[in-house]
Amino acid sequence: MSKTKLLQIGDITDRMRDALSGDFEIDVLFDQDDRAAFLAAKGADYPAVLTNGHWGVPDDVAAATPNLKVVSSYGVGYDAIDADAYAARGIKVAHTPDVLNDEVADTFVMLWLAVSRELIPSDRHARSGKWESEGNYPLTRSVQNRRVGILGLGRIGQTIAERCKAFGADIHYHSRSPKDVPYTYHATARDCAAAVEVLVAITPGGASTKHMVNAEVLEALGPDGFFINVARGSVCDEAALVAALEQGKIAGAGLDVFEEEPKIPDALKSMDNVVLTPHVASGTHETRQAMGDLVVENLRQWLKDGSVKTPVPECRHL
Ligand code: A2R
């Protein structure tokens, strides 16, 4: 039996390739010397695309794949895939929810503790010899018993809330609608920011959340407030964040995502009250393996019966 043609966008692991290669003939978009000529000649051959949250399905690929039936994406965020358009064409889009909730929540905790307890400058103080030459490192801010605001109380947001309980936090949140949870709801991001000392963004990216964290929200968070972003770079107005940090309008930030990844503004790199990680929230061997297995499962299930295990909400009715 001939294998089904699969167009791969972005990297996959050896384990994923091994698991798929029995059923699929995989062509790698980024291996093609002349991308436009390749897509023009071969695009119509692919019923299946494997991508990730960063690349999604670029416009040239979408335009060149008229016979597409399924998109399986390695990641939970799918703002780079036009899921509404695909749903309207009956094309199934699958992502990898839930399996990364714990890892992303842990990354929030890591960034929060690092920025509040000044892990990076404190490490520098220890290894530079300043402890010996200049004495003890200054006191830092405790993470205990804080008011924490969660923007986006979904799968990951709720997991973050569970982590926060271990620190005695009073939990606030903002999402499109209130949830049946014992936390304080705020109808706007600004109101949520004004009520808390630590604000974490964990909504999806895309048009509806673009710059949800803007100058006004950061001002409301206030000079003792910390902002942590483990959502998407687009959720925060980066220029406003830099200005707020430079002007002392907030105390610090922990950032895993950026507006122009992999570019990070130089101003952020130079600040001691900012902790930066290169979009690694789900980036452990264990969690990436679980995500990869789900990507494979979605494609295999589609091959078997035309359905996918974890469709994005827009495609659940298909
Ligand atoms: O729809 P709601 O009321 O459940 O709120 C969702 C919230 N959300 C928003 N909140 C305010 N304004 C918006 N325009 C807006 N759009 C969505 O974000 C919900 O509480 C949360 C998303 O939760 P889930 O769909 O369960 O996503 P999950 O798995 O927690 O991942 C969140 C994002 C991914 O899309 C990646 O961008 C990132 O975390 O890794």
mmCIF file of C-alpha atoms and ligand atoms in Angstrom:
data_model
loop_
_atom_site.group_PDB
_atom_site.id
_atom_site.type_symbol
_atom_site.label_atom_id
_atom_site.label_comp_id
_atom_site.label_asym_id
_atom_site.label_seq_id
_atom_site.Cartn_x
_atom_site.Cartn_y
_atom_site.Cartn_z
ATOM 1 C CA MET A 1 0.000 0.000 0.000
ATOM 2 C CA SER A 2 1.390 3.431 -0.879
ATOM 3 C CA LYS A 3 2.186 5.815 1.928
ATOM 4 C CA THR A 4 0.273 9.050 2.514
ATOM 5 C CA LYS A 5 2.185 12.209 1.682
ATOM 6 C CA LEU A 6 2.915 14.442 4.659
ATOM 7 C CA LEU A 7 4.445 17.920 4.473
ATOM 8 C CA GLN A 8 6.582 18.717 7.514
ATOM 9 C CA ILE A 9 7.066 22.366 8.567
ATOM 10 C CA GLY A 10 9.613 22.939 11.339
ATOM 11 C CA ASP A 11 11.588 20.385 13.335
ATOM 12 C CA ILE A 12 10.339 17.040 14.606
ATOM 13 C CA THR A 13 12.081 14.524 16.831
ATOM 14 C CA ASP A 14 13.596 11.244 15.621
ATOM 15 C CA ARG A 15 10.969 9.434 17.665
ATOM 16 C CA MET A 16 8.181 11.247 15.778
ATOM 17 C CA ARG A 17 9.808 10.567 12.408
ATOM 18 C CA ASP A 18 10.278 6.884 13.235
ATOM 19 C CA ALA A 19 6.682 6.562 14.394
ATOM 20 C CA LEU A 20 5.299 8.240 11.270
ATOM 21 C CA SER A 21 7.549 6.852 8.571
ATOM 22 C CA GLY A 22 5.715 3.511 8.355
ATOM 23 C CA ASP A 23 2.507 5.194 7.205
ATOM 24 C CA PHE A 24 3.638 8.531 5.807
ATOM 25 C CA GLU A 25 6.061 9.695 3.155
ATOM 26 C CA ILE A 26 7.494 12.805 4.790
ATOM 27 C CA ASP A 27 8.799 15.782 2.811
ATOM 28 C CA VAL A 28 10.452 18.592 4.763
ATOM 29 C CA LEU A 29 9.549 22.094 3.577
ATOM 30 C CA PHE A 30 12.707 23.702 4.930
ATOM 31 C CA ASP A 31 14.914 21.172 3.067
ATOM 32 C CA GLN A 32 13.707 22.504 -0.297
ATOM 33 C CA ASP A 33 16.150 24.799 -2.107
ATOM 34 C CA ASP A 34 13.436 26.596 -4.026
ATOM 35 C CA ARG A 35 10.427 26.738 -1.719
ATOM 36 C CA ALA A 36 8.127 28.524 -4.190
ATOM 37 C CA ALA A 37 8.900 26.099 -7.032
ATOM 38 C CA PHE A 38 8.517 23.117 -4.706
ATOM 39 C CA LEU A 39 5.129 24.296 -3.437
ATOM 40 C CA ALA A 40 3.930 25.090 -6.971
ATOM 41 C CA ALA A 41 4.941 21.650 -8.235
ATOM 42 C CA LYS A 42 4.067 19.462 -5.234
ATOM 43 C CA GLY A 43 1.692 21.384 -2.941
ATOM 44 C CA ALA A 44 -1.436 19.708 -4.303
ATOM 45 C CA ASP A 45 -0.019 16.263 -3.411
ATOM 46 C CA TYR A 46 -0.347 16.767 0.357
ATOM 47 C CA PRO A 47 -3.476 15.806 2.299
ATOM 48 C CA ALA A 48 -1.555 16.218 5.561
ATOM 49 C CA VAL A 49 0.653 18.881 7.147
ATOM 50 C CA LEU A 50 2.673 18.531 10.339
ATOM 51 C CA THR A 51 3.702 21.860 11.864
ATOM 52 C CA ASN A 52 4.214 23.608 15.188
ATOM 53 C CA GLY A 53 2.872 26.636 17.050
ATOM 54 C CA HIS A 54 5.666 28.891 15.864
ATOM 55 C CA TRP A 55 5.421 28.277 12.104
ATOM 56 C CA GLY A 56 1.752 27.322 11.905
ATOM 57 C CA VAL A 57 0.675 27.112 8.276
ATOM 58 C CA PRO A 58 2.284 30.018 6.386
ATOM 59 C CA ASP A 59 0.172 31.718 3.700
ATOM 60 C CA ASP A 60 2.217 30.303 0.809
ATOM 61 C CA VAL A 61 1.731 26.754 2.110
ATOM 62 C CA ALA A 62 -1.990 27.306 2.703
ATOM 63 C CA ALA A 63 -2.419 28.664 -0.829
ATOM 64 C CA ALA A 64 -0.471 25.772 -2.401
ATOM 65 C CA THR A 65 -2.266 22.876 -0.670
ATOM 66 C CA PRO A 66 -5.793 22.695 -2.139
ATOM 67 C CA ASN A 67 -6.184 19.018 -1.219
ATOM 68 C CA LEU A 68 -5.334 19.394 2.439
ATOM 69 C CA LYS A 69 -7.424 17.308 4.869
ATOM 70 C CA VAL A 70 -5.555 17.505 8.174
ATOM 71 C CA VAL A 71 -3.077 19.731 10.026
ATOM 72 C CA SER A 72 -1.385 18.273 13.111
ATOM 73 C CA SER A 73 0.444 20.883 15.166
ATOM 74 C CA TYR A 74 3.137 20.292 17.806
ATOM 75 C CA GLY A 75 2.031 22.708 20.556
ATOM 76 C CA VAL A 76 -1.170 23.964 22.152
ATOM 77 C CA GLY A 77 -1.143 27.496 20.713
ATOM 78 C CA TYR A 78 -2.371 27.626 17.131
ATOM 79 C CA ASP A 79 -2.639 31.367 16.442
ATOM 80 C CA ALA A 80 -0.392 30.877 13.381
ATOM 81 C CA ILE A 81 -2.987 28.554 11.803
ATOM 82 C CA ASP A 82 -6.194 29.961 10.303
ATOM 83 C CA ALA A 83 -8.393 27.402 12.057
ATOM 84 C CA ASP A 84 -11.658 29.157 11.134
ATOM 85 C CA ALA A 85 -10.807 29.024 7.427
ATOM 86 C CA TYR A 86 -9.779 25.372 7.650
ATOM 87 C CA ALA A 87 -12.907 24.437 9.614
ATOM 88 C CA ALA A 88 -15.029 26.102 6.920
ATOM 89 C CA ARG A 89 -13.331 23.834 4.352
ATOM 90 C CA GLY A 90 -13.830 20.735 6.511
ATOM 91 C CA ILE A 91 -10.101 20.445 7.194
ATOM 92 C CA LYS A 92 -9.234 19.076 10.630
ATOM 93 C CA VAL A 93 -6.710 20.966 12.733
ATOM 94 C CA ALA A 94 -5.259 19.161 15.746
ATOM 95 C CA HIS A 95 -3.009 20.498 18.531
ATOM 96 C CA THR A 96 -1.478 19.173 21.768
ATOM 97 C CA PRO A 97 -3.448 20.495 24.758
ATOM 98 C CA ASP A 98 -3.162 19.287 28.390
ATOM 99 C CA VAL A 99 0.078 17.309 28.095
ATOM 100 C CA LEU A 100 2.080 20.520 28.651
ATOM 101 C CA ASN A 101 -0.004 22.113 31.436
ATOM 102 C CA ASP A 102 2.365 21.118 34.245
ATOM 103 C CA GLU A 103 5.518 22.130 32.389
ATOM 104 C CA VAL A 104 4.240 25.586 31.467
ATOM 105 C CA ALA A 105 2.952 26.112 35.019
ATOM 106 C CA ASP A 106 6.380 25.108 36.326
ATOM 107 C CA THR A 107 7.990 27.625 33.971
ATOM 108 C CA PHE A 108 5.750 30.336 35.426
ATOM 109 C CA VAL A 109 6.911 29.372 38.940
ATOM 110 C CA MET A 110 10.540 29.326 37.798
ATOM 111 C CA LEU A 111 10.303 32.831 36.288
ATOM 112 C CA TRP A 112 8.322 34.236 39.208
ATOM 113 C CA LEU A 113 10.761 32.961 41.816
ATOM 114 C CA ALA A 114 13.756 33.962 39.708
ATOM 115 C CA VAL A 115 12.620 37.556 39.243
ATOM 116 C CA SER A 116 11.227 38.052 42.742
ATOM 117 C CA ARG A 117 14.178 36.446 44.574
ATOM 118 C CA GLU A 118 16.659 37.922 42.050
ATOM 119 C CA LEU A 119 18.169 34.562 41.135
ATOM 120 C CA ILE A 120 20.298 35.756 38.200
ATOM 121 C CA PRO A 121 21.964 38.805 39.873
ATOM 122 C CA SER A 122 22.309 36.814 43.074
ATOM 123 C CA ASP A 123 24.058 33.990 41.185
ATOM 124 C CA ARG A 124 26.310 36.600 39.592
ATOM 125 C CA HIS A 125 27.116 38.022 43.038
ATOM 126 C CA ALA A 126 28.108 34.553 44.236
ATOM 127 C CA ARG A 127 30.238 33.507 41.272
ATOM 128 C CA SER A 128 31.937 36.872 40.642
ATOM 129 C CA GLY A 129 33.533 36.973 44.087
ATOM 130 C CA LYS A 130 31.491 40.033 45.110
ATOM 131 C CA TRP A 131 30.186 38.132 48.129
ATOM 132 C CA GLU A 132 33.750 38.087 49.446
ATOM 133 C CA SER A 133 34.735 41.577 48.299
ATOM 134 C CA GLU A 134 31.493 43.497 48.884
ATOM 135 C CA GLY A 135 29.551 41.387 51.379
ATOM 136 C CA ASN A 136 26.062 39.910 51.478
ATOM 137 C CA TYR A 137 23.569 40.215 48.634
ATOM 138 C CA PRO A 138 20.698 42.656 49.415
ATOM 139 C CA LEU A 139 17.365 41.324 50.658
ATOM 140 C CA THR A 140 14.742 40.377 48.046
ATOM 141 C CA ARG A 141 10.949 40.110 47.822
ATOM 142 C CA SER A 142 9.171 36.995 49.103
ATOM 143 C CA VAL A 143 6.775 35.051 46.875
ATOM 144 C CA GLN A 144 4.733 33.957 49.888
ATOM 145 C CA ASN A 145 1.134 35.120 50.393
ATOM 146 C CA ARG A 146 0.961 37.293 47.277
ATOM 147 C CA ARG A 147 -2.039 38.405 45.283
ATOM 148 C CA VAL A 148 -1.583 36.716 41.892
ATOM 149 C CA GLY A 149 -3.594 37.607 38.777
ATOM 150 C CA ILE A 150 -3.949 35.057 35.985
ATOM 151 C CA LEU A 151 -4.912 36.349 32.529
ATOM 152 C CA GLY A 152 -6.543 33.293 30.920
ATOM 153 C CA LEU A 153 -7.869 30.722 33.390
ATOM 154 C CA GLY A 154 -7.890 27.798 30.957
ATOM 155 C CA ARG A 155 -6.102 24.444 31.175
ATOM 156 C CA ILE A 156 -2.691 25.970 31.901
ATOM 157 C CA GLY A 157 -4.067 28.926 33.872
ATOM 158 C CA GLN A 158 -5.874 26.571 36.257
ATOM 159 C CA THR A 159 -2.675 24.552 36.691
ATOM 160 C CA ILE A 160 -0.828 27.773 37.497
ATOM 161 C CA ALA A 161 -3.511 28.567 40.092
ATOM 162 C CA GLU A 162 -2.870 25.171 41.734
ATOM 163 C CA ARG A 163 0.871 25.955 41.904
ATOM 164 C CA CYS A 164 0.099 29.385 43.405
ATOM 165 C CA LYS A 165 -1.888 27.810 46.247
ATOM 166 C CA ALA A 166 1.337 26.183 47.482
ATOM 167 C CA PHE A 167 2.699 29.718 47.978
ATOM 168 C CA GLY A 168 -0.361 30.855 49.938
ATOM 169 C CA ALA A 169 -1.521 33.095 47.088
ATOM 170 C CA ASP A 170 -4.802 34.970 46.891
ATOM 171 C CA ILE A 171 -5.800 34.177 43.305
ATOM 172 C CA HIS A 172 -7.466 36.589 40.877
ATOM 173 C CA TYR A 173 -8.137 36.063 37.181
ATOM 174 C CA HIS A 174 -9.453 37.529 33.978
ATOM 175 C CA SER A 175 -10.850 35.535 31.078
ATOM 176 C CA ARG A 176 -13.686 36.098 28.616
ATOM 177 C CA SER A 177 -16.198 34.639 31.052
ATOM 178 C CA PRO A 178 -16.164 33.854 34.802
ATOM 179 C CA LYS A 179 -15.472 30.236 35.799
ATOM 180 C CA ASP A 180 -16.894 28.127 38.610
ATOM 181 C CA VAL A 181 -13.785 28.509 40.765
ATOM 182 C CA PRO A 182 -13.086 30.005 44.211
ATOM 183 C CA TYR A 183 -10.961 32.817 42.754
ATOM 184 C CA THR A 184 -11.779 36.496 42.203
ATOM 185 C CA TYR A 185 -12.947 37.311 38.657
ATOM 186 C CA HIS A 186 -12.210 40.603 36.922
ATOM 187 C CA ALA A 187 -13.981 41.661 33.737
ATOM 188 C CA THR A 188 -10.885 43.397 32.345
ATOM 189 C CA ALA A 189 -7.141 42.776 32.340
ATOM 190 C CA ARG A 190 -6.670 46.238 33.808
ATOM 191 C CA ASP A 191 -8.923 45.542 36.787
ATOM 192 C CA CYS A 192 -7.143 42.250 37.377
ATOM 193 C CA ALA A 193 -3.736 43.958 37.250
ATOM 194 C CA ALA A 194 -4.867 46.665 39.666
ATOM 195 C CA ALA A 195 -5.900 44.023 42.223
ATOM 196 C CA VAL A 196 -2.674 41.997 42.275
ATOM 197 C CA GLU A 197 1.083 42.047 42.890
ATOM 198 C CA VAL A 198 1.995 39.383 40.318
ATOM 199 C CA LEU A 199 0.354 39.230 36.892
ATOM 200 C CA VAL A 200 0.786 36.220 34.603
ATOM 201 C CA ALA A 201 -0.383 36.039 30.980
ATOM 202 C CA ILE A 202 -1.481 32.590 29.761
ATOM 203 C CA THR A 203 -4.136 33.298 27.131
ATOM 204 C CA PRO A 204 -3.803 32.172 23.513
ATOM 205 C CA GLY A 205 -2.167 34.591 21.061
ATOM 206 C CA GLY A 206 -3.955 36.070 18.049
ATOM 207 C CA ALA A 207 -6.005 39.165 17.296
ATOM 208 C CA SER A 208 -8.344 39.017 20.307
ATOM 209 C CA THR A 209 -5.534 39.095 22.867
ATOM 210 C CA LYS A 210 -3.044 41.323 20.998
ATOM 211 C CA HIS A 211 -1.465 43.791 23.455
ATOM 212 C CA MET A 212 -3.907 42.794 26.212
ATOM 213 C CA VAL A 213 -1.059 43.756 28.538
ATOM 214 C CA ASN A 214 -0.485 47.385 27.534
ATOM 215 C CA ALA A 215 0.789 50.566 29.217
ATOM 216 C CA GLU A 216 -2.448 51.033 31.148
ATOM 217 C CA VAL A 217 -2.441 47.458 32.475
ATOM 218 C CA LEU A 218 1.222 47.724 33.523
ATOM 219 C CA GLU A 219 0.555 51.045 35.231
ATOM 220 C CA ALA A 220 -2.308 49.384 37.125
ATOM 221 C CA LEU A 221 0.003 46.553 38.207
ATOM 222 C CA GLY A 222 2.152 49.195 39.844
ATOM 223 C CA PRO A 223 5.747 49.784 40.978
ATOM 224 C CA ASP A 224 5.830 46.714 43.260
ATOM 225 C CA GLY A 225 4.268 44.418 40.657
ATOM 226 C CA PHE A 226 5.873 41.645 38.639
ATOM 227 C CA PHE A 227 4.691 40.604 35.167
ATOM 228 C CA ILE A 228 5.277 37.072 33.867
ATOM 229 C CA ASN A 229 4.512 36.099 30.260
ATOM 230 C CA VAL A 230 4.245 32.401 29.350
ATOM 231 C CA ALA A 231 1.499 32.973 26.733
ATOM 232 C CA ARG A 232 2.549 34.543 23.428
ATOM 233 C CA GLY A 233 4.714 37.576 22.747
ATOM 234 C CA SER A 234 1.801 39.267 20.999
ATOM 235 C CA VAL A 235 -0.216 39.343 24.237
ATOM 236 C CA CYS A 236 2.090 42.045 25.641
ATOM 237 C CA ASP A 237 2.929 45.415 24.085
ATOM 238 C CA GLU A 238 6.703 44.953 24.334
ATOM 239 C CA ALA A 239 7.514 48.649 23.790
ATOM 240 C CA ALA A 240 5.137 49.561 26.628
ATOM 241 C CA LEU A 241 6.716 46.879 28.806
ATOM 242 C CA VAL A 242 10.225 48.226 28.174
ATOM 243 C CA ALA A 243 9.003 51.755 28.988
ATOM 244 C CA ALA A 244 7.266 50.592 32.180
ATOM 245 C CA LEU A 245 10.419 48.791 33.332
ATOM 246 C CA GLU A 246 12.679 51.741 32.449
ATOM 247 C CA GLN A 247 10.419 54.158 34.310
ATOM 248 C CA GLY A 248 10.007 51.905 37.370
ATOM 249 C CA LYS A 249 6.279 51.585 36.751
ATOM 250 C CA ILE A 250 6.549 47.854 37.510
ATOM 251 C CA ALA A 251 9.143 46.040 39.647
ATOM 252 C CA GLY A 252 10.269 43.416 37.155
ATOM 253 C CA ALA A 253 9.328 40.844 34.543
ATOM 254 C CA GLY A 254 9.865 37.180 33.716
ATOM 255 C CA LEU A 255 9.483 36.547 30.004
ATOM 256 C CA ASP A 256 9.480 33.311 28.018
ATOM 257 C CA VAL A 257 7.876 34.757 24.869
ATOM 258 C CA PHE A 258 8.530 37.824 22.710
ATOM 259 C CA GLU A 259 6.883 39.757 19.912
ATOM 260 C CA GLU A 260 9.579 39.104 17.276
ATOM 261 C CA GLU A 261 10.995 35.720 18.298
ATOM 262 C CA PRO A 262 13.836 34.882 18.321
ATOM 263 C CA LYS A 263 14.663 38.600 18.573
ATOM 264 C CA ILE A 264 14.595 40.151 22.039
ATOM 265 C CA PRO A 265 14.885 43.935 22.505
ATOM 266 C CA ASP A 266 18.353 44.926 23.747
ATOM 267 C CA ALA A 267 16.750 47.031 26.475
ATOM 268 C CA LEU A 268 15.258 43.907 28.072
ATOM 269 C CA LYS A 269 18.580 42.067 27.887
ATOM 270 C CA SER A 270 20.299 44.808 29.840
ATOM 271 C CA MET A 271 17.896 44.890 32.805
ATOM 272 C CA ASP A 272 18.722 43.129 36.070
ATOM 273 C CA ASN A 273 15.077 43.005 37.123
ATOM 274 C CA VAL A 274 14.119 40.973 34.033
ATOM 275 C CA VAL A 275 14.547 37.215 33.585
ATOM 276 C CA LEU A 276 14.515 35.953 30.003
ATOM 277 C CA THR A 277 14.038 32.428 28.677
ATOM 278 C CA PRO A 278 13.909 31.570 24.942
ATOM 279 C CA HIS A 279 10.341 30.179 24.645
ATOM 280 C CA VAL A 280 11.128 26.994 26.558
ATOM 281 C CA ALA A 281 7.968 26.670 28.674
ATOM 282 C CA SER A 282 7.159 23.174 27.368
ATOM 283 C CA GLY A 283 10.774 22.411 26.476
ATOM 284 C CA THR A 284 11.667 19.330 28.497
ATOM 285 C CA HIS A 285 12.462 15.877 27.116
ATOM 286 C CA GLU A 286 9.450 14.399 28.869
ATOM 287 C CA THR A 287 6.847 16.951 27.825
ATOM 288 C CA ARG A 288 8.082 17.321 24.254
ATOM 289 C CA GLN A 289 7.910 13.529 23.960
ATOM 290 C CA ALA A 290 4.313 13.532 25.179
ATOM 291 C CA MET A 291 3.479 16.349 22.742
ATOM 292 C CA GLY A 292 5.204 14.512 19.879
ATOM 293 C CA ASP A 293 3.337 11.313 20.665
ATOM 294 C CA LEU A 294 0.051 13.217 20.507
ATOM 295 C CA VAL A 295 0.967 14.786 17.152
ATOM 296 C CA VAL A 296 1.637 11.290 15.820
ATOM 297 C CA GLU A 297 -1.538 9.881 17.364
ATOM 298 C CA ASN A 298 -3.625 12.597 15.727
ATOM 299 C CA LEU A 299 -2.171 11.814 12.297
ATOM 300 C CA ARG A 300 -2.523 8.065 12.714
ATOM 301 C CA GLN A 301 -6.099 8.343 13.920
ATOM 302 C CA TRP A 302 -6.921 10.576 10.959
ATOM 303 C CA LEU A 303 -5.407 7.982 8.628
ATOM 304 C CA LYS A 304 -7.510 5.262 10.246
ATOM 305 C CA ASP A 305 -10.939 6.880 10.432
ATOM 306 C CA GLY A 306 -10.692 10.530 9.341
ATOM 307 C CA SER A 307 -10.953 11.935 12.861
ATOM 308 C CA VAL A 308 -8.316 13.451 15.166
ATOM 309 C CA LYS A 309 -7.974 12.901 18.911
ATOM 310 C CA THR A 310 -7.422 16.503 19.992
ATOM 311 C CA PRO A 311 -8.985 18.926 17.488
ATOM 312 C CA VAL A 312 -8.782 22.678 18.095
ATOM 313 C CA PRO A 313 -12.177 24.064 19.262
ATOM 314 C CA GLU A 314 -12.998 25.474 15.785
ATOM 315 C CA CYS A 315 -12.813 21.961 14.305
ATOM 316 C CA ARG A 316 -14.539 19.946 17.050
ATOM 317 C CA HIS A 317 -17.822 19.754 15.142
ATOM 318 C CA LEU A 318 -16.230 18.243 12.039
HETATM 319 O O1 A2R B 1 -12.811 31.673 26.809
HETATM 320 P P1 A2R B 1 -12.539 31.756 28.273
HETATM 321 O O2 A2R B 1 -13.441 32.659 29.056
HETATM 322 O O3 A2R B 1 -12.431 30.384 28.914
HETATM 323 O O4 A2R B 1 -11.066 32.384 28.434
HETATM 324 C C1 A2R B 1 -9.913 31.809 27.852
HETATM 325 C C2 A2R B 1 -8.830 32.869 27.859
HETATM 326 N N1 A2R B 1 -8.979 33.774 26.719
HETATM 327 C C3 A2R B 1 -9.185 35.085 26.856
HETATM 328 N N2 A2R B 1 -9.298 35.855 27.928
HETATM 329 C C4 A2R B 1 -9.547 37.161 27.747
HETATM 330 N N3 A2R B 1 -9.658 37.723 26.532
HETATM 331 C C5 A2R B 1 -9.551 36.996 25.393
HETATM 332 N N4 A2R B 1 -9.663 37.552 24.208
HETATM 333 C C6 A2R B 1 -9.304 35.590 25.537
HETATM 334 N N5 A2R B 1 -9.157 34.574 24.676
HETATM 335 C C7 A2R B 1 -8.970 33.467 25.402
HETATM 336 O O5 A2R B 1 -7.596 32.140 27.798
HETATM 337 C C8 A2R B 1 -9.269 30.718 28.699
HETATM 338 O O6 A2R B 1 -9.446 30.992 30.058
HETATM 339 C C9 A2R B 1 -7.785 30.838 28.372
HETATM 340 C C10 A2R B 1 -7.282 29.816 27.375
HETATM 341 O O7 A2R B 1 -7.387 28.557 27.913
HETATM 342 P P2 A2R B 1 -7.232 27.224 27.030
HETATM 343 O O8 A2R B 1 -7.968 27.360 25.765
HETATM 344 O O9 A2R B 1 -7.553 26.085 27.933
HETATM 345 O O10 A2R B 1 -5.701 27.217 26.612
HETATM 346 P P3 A2R B 1 -4.429 26.583 27.361
HETATM 347 O O11 A2R B 1 -4.309 25.153 27.010
HETATM 348 O O12 A2R B 1 -4.470 26.958 28.800
HETATM 349 O O13 A2R B 1 -3.245 27.349 26.614
HETATM 350 C C11 A2R B 1 -3.185 28.776 26.612
HETATM 351 C C12 A2R B 1 -2.051 29.294 25.747
HETATM 352 C C13 A2R B 1 -1.856 28.646 24.394
HETATM 353 O O14 A2R B 1 -2.784 29.067 23.449
HETATM 354 C C14 A2R B 1 -0.453 29.080 24.037
HETATM 355 O O15 A2R B 1 -0.465 30.333 23.425
HETATM 356 C C15 A2R B 1 0.217 29.199 25.386
HETATM 357 O O16 A2R B 1 -0.822 29.045 26.377
HETATM 358 O O17 A2R B 1 1.133 28.135 25.530
#
